[in-house]
Amino acid sequence: MGLSYLGLQLFNGLVSGAFYALLSLGLAIIFGMMRIVNFAHGAMYMLGAFGAYLAAKWLGLPFWWALLLVPLAVGLVGMLCERTLIRRLMPLDPLYNLLLTFGLALVIEDFMKLFFGTQGTPYAIPASLAGAVNLGITFYPIYRLLVIVLATAICVGVWFAIEKTSLGAKIRAATENPTLTQAFGIDVSMLTTLVFGFGVALAALAGVLAAPTTNVTPVMGSDIIITTFAVVVIGGMGSIKGSIITGYLVGVIAALGAVVYPPIANTLIFLIMAAVLLVRPSGLFGSPEQVAR
């Protein structure tokens, strides 16, 4: 087994980790603010990929414009779902919204199957990002390197915005004590809608970035969302830092694990999750108070 092959697998793991990090970050933000486990998150990831494809096919929209506009459009869809569906069940047991978002994911997926079939379609890599670059230990596609860099920058930016800015302070305050936050004149209702839309937009952004690396299909969201939930659990439910770091770690461990012992590649992440939960039930970066709140 050569160093070049290991390097290739390492970078493949970082690319997978970039998608896990963006998806789990969106899930963590939504759960942290609303205590909702959003099972429709994978469907929003799929809508992001299809949005990029349809924008190019019907509107001739370049990749860079799709990267900006498609997450905004899907985020608006998420906000509409929060306002018209999810909000109505918020006073009830969280299980109701879990079932609602699960059903919503199935409806969206079947709707896309009805119009686009199950085979999927390719989405071309932008011409300006085609080709590969020599990294010393291996040659690697330029586009995939962009995915790693861009996803990392977005994750760090979101962490900084939530942890270090006044807007982030309002979000954290609304999470801890919405009634008191409302008394200070902050519109918690609108803030909740915006946070849900932003979390969904992160999933759509991951979908747009993933479109040139895979076949765009209606089931691509359900294929990745189970692993993403495992990432969130390992990192700690609602933990922003945990979602980002664990996303990349899981991607790299799964890729390198497939090299060492391929038969265990699909189950390795869940073995790690079980081991972490036995030692730290709240996750690597979570806290019991954060989960129980």
Tab-separated table of C-alpha atoms in Angstrom, residues 1-274:
chain	number	residue	atom	x	y	z
A	1	MET	CA	0.000	0.000	0.000
A	2	GLY	CA	1.725	3.161	-1.215
A	3	LEU	CA	1.884	6.588	0.396
A	4	SER	CA	0.169	8.054	-2.669
A	5	TYR	CA	-2.886	5.812	-2.178
A	6	LEU	CA	-3.110	6.641	1.526
A	7	GLY	CA	-2.879	10.330	0.707
A	8	LEU	CA	-5.661	9.941	-1.847
A	9	GLN	CA	-7.887	8.228	0.711
A	10	LEU	CA	-7.078	10.860	3.327
A	11	PHE	CA	-8.262	13.662	1.041
A	12	ASN	CA	-11.319	11.626	0.017
A	13	GLY	CA	-12.117	11.346	3.716
A	14	LEU	CA	-11.780	15.110	4.137
A	15	VAL	CA	-14.206	15.670	1.244
A	16	SER	CA	-16.755	13.314	2.819
A	17	GLY	CA	-16.083	14.993	6.157
A	18	ALA	CA	-16.791	18.394	4.611
A	19	PHE	CA	-20.290	17.237	3.621
A	20	TYR	CA	-20.859	15.628	7.027
A	21	ALA	CA	-19.692	18.805	8.778
A	22	LEU	CA	-22.030	21.097	6.819
A	23	LEU	CA	-25.002	18.780	7.258
A	24	SER	CA	-24.416	18.075	10.945
A	25	LEU	CA	-23.787	21.776	11.578
A	26	GLY	CA	-27.243	22.578	10.202
A	27	LEU	CA	-28.784	19.824	12.317
A	28	ALA	CA	-26.967	21.039	15.439
A	29	ILE	CA	-28.128	24.625	14.939
A	30	ILE	CA	-31.759	23.549	14.510
A	31	PHE	CA	-31.661	21.157	17.461
A	32	GLY	CA	-29.848	23.669	19.666
A	33	MET	CA	-32.455	26.354	19.034
A	34	MET	CA	-35.663	24.357	18.632
A	35	ARG	CA	-35.041	20.907	20.199
A	36	ILE	CA	-36.144	19.364	16.876
A	37	VAL	CA	-34.474	16.368	15.231
A	38	ASN	CA	-35.016	17.358	11.597
A	39	PHE	CA	-35.363	14.152	9.567
A	40	ALA	CA	-36.098	16.238	6.454
A	41	HIS	CA	-32.502	17.498	6.480
A	42	GLY	CA	-31.366	14.873	3.976
A	43	ALA	CA	-34.202	15.817	1.634
A	44	MET	CA	-33.064	19.460	1.758
A	45	TYR	CA	-29.535	18.312	0.885
A	46	MET	CA	-30.989	16.498	-2.121
A	47	LEU	CA	-33.018	19.571	-3.120
A	48	GLY	CA	-29.806	21.605	-3.075
A	49	ALA	CA	-28.158	19.217	-5.532
A	50	PHE	CA	-31.227	19.108	-7.787
A	51	GLY	CA	-31.550	22.885	-7.528
A	52	ALA	CA	-28.045	23.315	-8.954
A	53	TYR	CA	-28.781	20.819	-11.738
A	54	LEU	CA	-32.133	22.371	-12.694
A	55	ALA	CA	-30.752	25.906	-12.490
A	56	ALA	CA	-28.074	24.938	-15.012
A	57	LYS	CA	-30.451	23.003	-17.276
A	58	TRP	CA	-33.422	25.387	-17.324
A	59	LEU	CA	-31.842	28.774	-16.575
A	60	GLY	CA	-28.260	28.278	-17.741
A	61	LEU	CA	-27.112	29.354	-14.280
A	62	PRO	CA	-23.363	28.822	-13.669
A	63	PHE	CA	-22.166	26.822	-10.683
A	64	TRP	CA	-21.054	29.872	-8.694
A	65	TRP	CA	-24.473	31.504	-8.955
A	66	ALA	CA	-26.134	28.220	-8.015
A	67	LEU	CA	-23.863	28.007	-4.984
A	68	LEU	CA	-25.218	31.368	-3.839
A	69	LEU	CA	-28.872	31.271	-4.900
A	70	VAL	CA	-29.944	27.644	-4.457
A	71	PRO	CA	-29.241	27.509	-0.674
A	72	LEU	CA	-31.205	30.748	-0.282
A	73	ALA	CA	-34.159	29.264	-2.199
A	74	VAL	CA	-34.129	26.006	-0.218
A	75	GLY	CA	-33.712	27.999	2.999
A	76	LEU	CA	-36.922	29.865	2.133
A	77	VAL	CA	-38.651	26.504	1.622
A	78	GLY	CA	-37.441	25.498	5.076
A	79	MET	CA	-38.756	28.719	6.592
A	80	LEU	CA	-42.134	28.104	4.960
A	81	CYS	CA	-42.217	24.573	6.393
A	82	GLU	CA	-41.349	25.893	9.848
A	83	ARG	CA	-44.054	28.554	9.744
A	84	THR	CA	-46.851	26.392	8.336
A	85	LEU	CA	-46.117	22.903	9.703
A	86	ILE	CA	-43.443	22.570	12.386
A	87	ARG	CA	-44.538	25.537	14.471
A	88	ARG	CA	-48.012	24.094	14.945
A	89	LEU	CA	-46.548	21.060	16.731
A	90	MET	CA	-43.958	22.887	18.858
A	91	PRO	CA	-46.129	22.913	22.039
A	92	LEU	CA	-46.452	19.111	21.818
A	93	ASP	CA	-43.999	16.317	22.526
A	94	PRO	CA	-40.878	16.584	20.261
A	95	LEU	CA	-41.739	13.134	18.888
A	96	TYR	CA	-44.545	14.712	16.842
A	97	ASN	CA	-42.174	16.997	14.951
A	98	LEU	CA	-39.715	14.132	14.492
A	99	LEU	CA	-42.484	12.131	12.793
A	100	LEU	CA	-43.595	15.178	10.818
A	101	THR	CA	-40.143	15.845	9.395
A	102	PHE	CA	-39.692	12.127	8.660
A	103	GLY	CA	-42.951	12.133	6.687
A	104	LEU	CA	-41.961	15.370	4.974
A	105	ALA	CA	-38.696	13.780	3.842
A	106	LEU	CA	-40.572	10.830	2.329
A	107	VAL	CA	-43.025	13.123	0.527
A	108	ILE	CA	-40.232	15.265	-0.964
A	109	GLU	CA	-38.212	12.216	-2.009
A	110	ASP	CA	-41.177	10.495	-3.669
A	111	PHE	CA	-42.188	13.738	-5.379
A	112	MET	CA	-38.718	14.024	-6.933
A	113	LYS	CA	-38.815	10.348	-7.966
A	114	LEU	CA	-42.134	10.970	-9.707
A	115	PHE	CA	-40.701	13.734	-11.890
A	116	PHE	CA	-37.053	12.696	-12.288
A	117	GLY	CA	-37.051	8.919	-11.817
A	118	THR	CA	-34.642	6.945	-9.664
A	119	GLN	CA	-31.593	6.745	-11.917
A	120	GLY	CA	-30.421	10.292	-11.330
A	121	THR	CA	-28.337	12.513	-13.531
A	122	PRO	CA	-24.764	13.848	-13.553
A	123	TYR	CA	-23.848	17.486	-12.898
A	124	ALA	CA	-20.680	18.636	-14.619
A	125	ILE	CA	-17.725	20.034	-12.695
A	126	PRO	CA	-17.195	23.715	-13.606
A	127	ALA	CA	-14.644	24.004	-16.409
A	128	SER	CA	-12.522	26.416	-14.380
A	129	LEU	CA	-12.149	23.810	-11.632
A	130	ALA	CA	-11.484	20.766	-13.808
A	131	GLY	CA	-8.189	18.906	-13.608
A	132	ALA	CA	-5.921	17.913	-10.752
A	133	VAL	CA	-3.038	19.401	-8.811
A	134	ASN	CA	0.131	17.790	-7.481
A	135	LEU	CA	0.088	17.800	-3.673
A	136	GLY	CA	3.446	16.097	-3.328
A	137	ILE	CA	2.159	12.761	-2.097
A	138	THR	CA	-0.610	12.423	-4.680
A	139	PHE	CA	-2.479	14.177	-7.485
A	140	TYR	CA	-5.909	15.354	-6.439
A	141	PRO	CA	-8.872	16.998	-8.255
A	142	ILE	CA	-8.981	20.773	-7.904
A	143	TYR	CA	-12.740	20.809	-7.370
A	144	ARG	CA	-12.567	18.417	-4.419
A	145	LEU	CA	-9.871	20.561	-2.820
A	146	LEU	CA	-12.203	23.545	-3.220
A	147	VAL	CA	-14.935	21.605	-1.406
A	148	ILE	CA	-12.632	21.023	1.570
A	149	VAL	CA	-11.476	24.652	1.739
A	150	LEU	CA	-14.889	26.228	1.164
A	151	ALA	CA	-16.743	23.950	3.595
A	152	THR	CA	-14.104	24.534	6.279
A	153	ALA	CA	-14.305	28.306	5.823
A	154	ILE	CA	-18.112	28.252	6.067
A	155	CYS	CA	-18.077	26.041	9.173
A	156	VAL	CA	-15.546	28.281	10.925
A	157	GLY	CA	-17.517	31.371	9.896
A	158	VAL	CA	-20.763	29.956	11.289
A	159	TRP	CA	-19.050	28.954	14.544
A	160	PHE	CA	-17.613	32.470	14.894
A	161	ALA	CA	-20.980	34.098	14.138
A	162	ILE	CA	-22.787	32.035	16.776
A	163	GLU	CA	-20.117	32.149	19.474
A	164	LYS	CA	-18.597	35.608	19.043
A	165	THR	CA	-21.186	38.028	17.627
A	166	SER	CA	-24.223	39.845	19.024
A	167	LEU	CA	-26.545	37.901	16.724
A	168	GLY	CA	-25.093	34.666	18.060
A	169	ALA	CA	-25.615	35.934	21.598
A	170	LYS	CA	-29.300	36.547	20.825
A	171	ILE	CA	-29.646	33.037	19.407
A	172	ARG	CA	-28.002	31.502	22.467
A	173	ALA	CA	-30.167	33.609	24.770
A	174	ALA	CA	-33.341	32.566	22.929
A	175	THR	CA	-32.208	28.947	23.245
A	176	GLU	CA	-31.581	29.212	26.990
A	177	ASN	CA	-34.595	31.319	27.993
A	178	PRO	CA	-36.971	32.350	25.173
A	179	THR	CA	-39.451	34.046	27.511
A	180	LEU	CA	-36.846	36.353	29.051
A	181	THR	CA	-35.315	37.029	25.630
A	182	GLN	CA	-38.748	38.017	24.296
A	183	ALA	CA	-39.116	40.420	27.246
A	184	PHE	CA	-35.999	42.267	26.069
A	185	GLY	CA	-37.719	43.073	22.772
A	186	ILE	CA	-36.170	40.324	20.638
A	187	ASP	CA	-38.601	38.644	18.240
A	188	VAL	CA	-37.918	35.027	19.214
A	189	SER	CA	-40.564	33.750	16.803
A	190	MET	CA	-38.865	35.306	13.772
A	191	LEU	CA	-35.436	34.330	15.085
A	192	THR	CA	-36.564	30.698	15.293
A	193	THR	CA	-37.796	30.785	11.700
A	194	LEU	CA	-34.549	32.335	10.472
A	195	VAL	CA	-32.442	29.789	12.357
A	196	PHE	CA	-34.413	26.888	10.895
A	197	GLY	CA	-34.097	28.358	7.402
A	198	PHE	CA	-30.354	28.873	7.886
A	199	GLY	CA	-29.851	25.289	9.072
A	200	VAL	CA	-31.728	24.010	6.026
A	201	ALA	CA	-29.706	26.329	3.753
A	202	LEU	CA	-26.487	24.736	5.045
A	203	ALA	CA	-27.839	21.332	3.998
A	204	ALA	CA	-28.703	22.706	0.556
A	205	LEU	CA	-25.234	24.245	0.282
A	206	ALA	CA	-23.717	20.830	0.962
A	207	GLY	CA	-25.987	19.447	-1.765
A	208	VAL	CA	-24.813	22.005	-4.316
A	209	LEU	CA	-21.176	21.242	-3.482
A	210	ALA	CA	-21.853	17.500	-3.693
A	211	ALA	CA	-23.621	17.635	-7.067
A	212	PRO	CA	-20.441	17.627	-9.225
A	213	THR	CA	-18.913	14.798	-7.168
A	214	THR	CA	-21.753	12.278	-7.407
A	215	ASN	CA	-24.847	11.316	-9.361
A	216	VAL	CA	-27.747	13.611	-8.461
A	217	THR	CA	-30.603	11.307	-7.406
A	218	PRO	CA	-33.769	11.629	-5.301
A	219	VAL	CA	-32.365	9.151	-2.743
A	220	MET	CA	-28.990	10.845	-2.223
A	221	GLY	CA	-30.287	12.541	0.929
A	222	SER	CA	-31.441	9.334	2.588
A	223	ASP	CA	-28.087	7.749	1.721
A	224	ILE	CA	-26.111	10.308	3.753
A	225	ILE	CA	-28.463	11.445	6.504
A	226	ILE	CA	-28.121	8.353	8.739
A	227	THR	CA	-24.349	8.787	8.907
A	228	THR	CA	-24.872	12.510	9.538
A	229	PHE	CA	-27.100	11.767	12.536
A	230	ALA	CA	-24.356	9.494	13.863
A	231	VAL	CA	-21.907	12.401	13.492
A	232	VAL	CA	-24.223	14.691	15.464
A	233	VAL	CA	-24.616	12.117	18.240
A	234	ILE	CA	-20.862	11.513	18.468
A	235	GLY	CA	-20.066	15.227	18.520
A	236	GLY	CA	-22.847	16.072	20.977
A	237	MET	CA	-26.439	17.062	20.216
A	238	GLY	CA	-26.574	20.800	19.639
A	239	SER	CA	-22.793	21.273	19.809
A	240	ILE	CA	-21.558	23.500	16.964
A	241	LYS	CA	-17.886	22.737	17.529
A	242	GLY	CA	-18.617	19.053	17.994
A	243	SER	CA	-20.494	18.809	14.698
A	244	ILE	CA	-17.681	20.411	12.720
A	245	ILE	CA	-14.765	18.526	14.248
A	246	THR	CA	-16.558	15.175	14.347
A	247	GLY	CA	-17.743	15.556	10.760
A	248	TYR	CA	-14.191	15.722	9.464
A	249	LEU	CA	-12.942	13.031	11.852
A	250	VAL	CA	-15.659	10.612	10.806
A	251	GLY	CA	-14.969	11.229	7.122
A	252	VAL	CA	-11.246	10.535	7.511
A	253	ILE	CA	-11.693	7.518	9.818
A	254	ALA	CA	-14.255	5.930	7.489
A	255	ALA	CA	-12.020	6.451	4.428
A	256	LEU	CA	-8.897	5.080	6.089
A	257	GLY	CA	-10.894	2.270	7.713
A	258	ALA	CA	-12.038	1.178	4.253
A	259	VAL	CA	-8.365	0.871	3.268
A	260	VAL	CA	-7.366	-1.188	6.300
A	261	TYR	CA	-10.417	-3.491	6.366
A	262	PRO	CA	-13.029	-2.807	3.614
A	263	PRO	CA	-15.837	-5.055	4.994
A	264	ILE	CA	-16.164	-2.832	8.082
A	265	ALA	CA	-16.293	0.475	6.177
A	266	ASN	CA	-20.087	0.892	6.371
A	267	THR	CA	-20.408	-0.027	10.042
A	268	LEU	CA	-17.268	1.592	11.495
A	269	ILE	CA	-18.964	4.924	12.208
A	270	PHE	CA	-21.746	3.208	14.175
A	271	LEU	CA	-19.242	1.189	16.182
A	272	ILE	CA	-17.535	4.474	17.057
A	273	MET	CA	-20.896	5.991	18.001
A	274	ALA	CA	-21.708	3.067	20.317
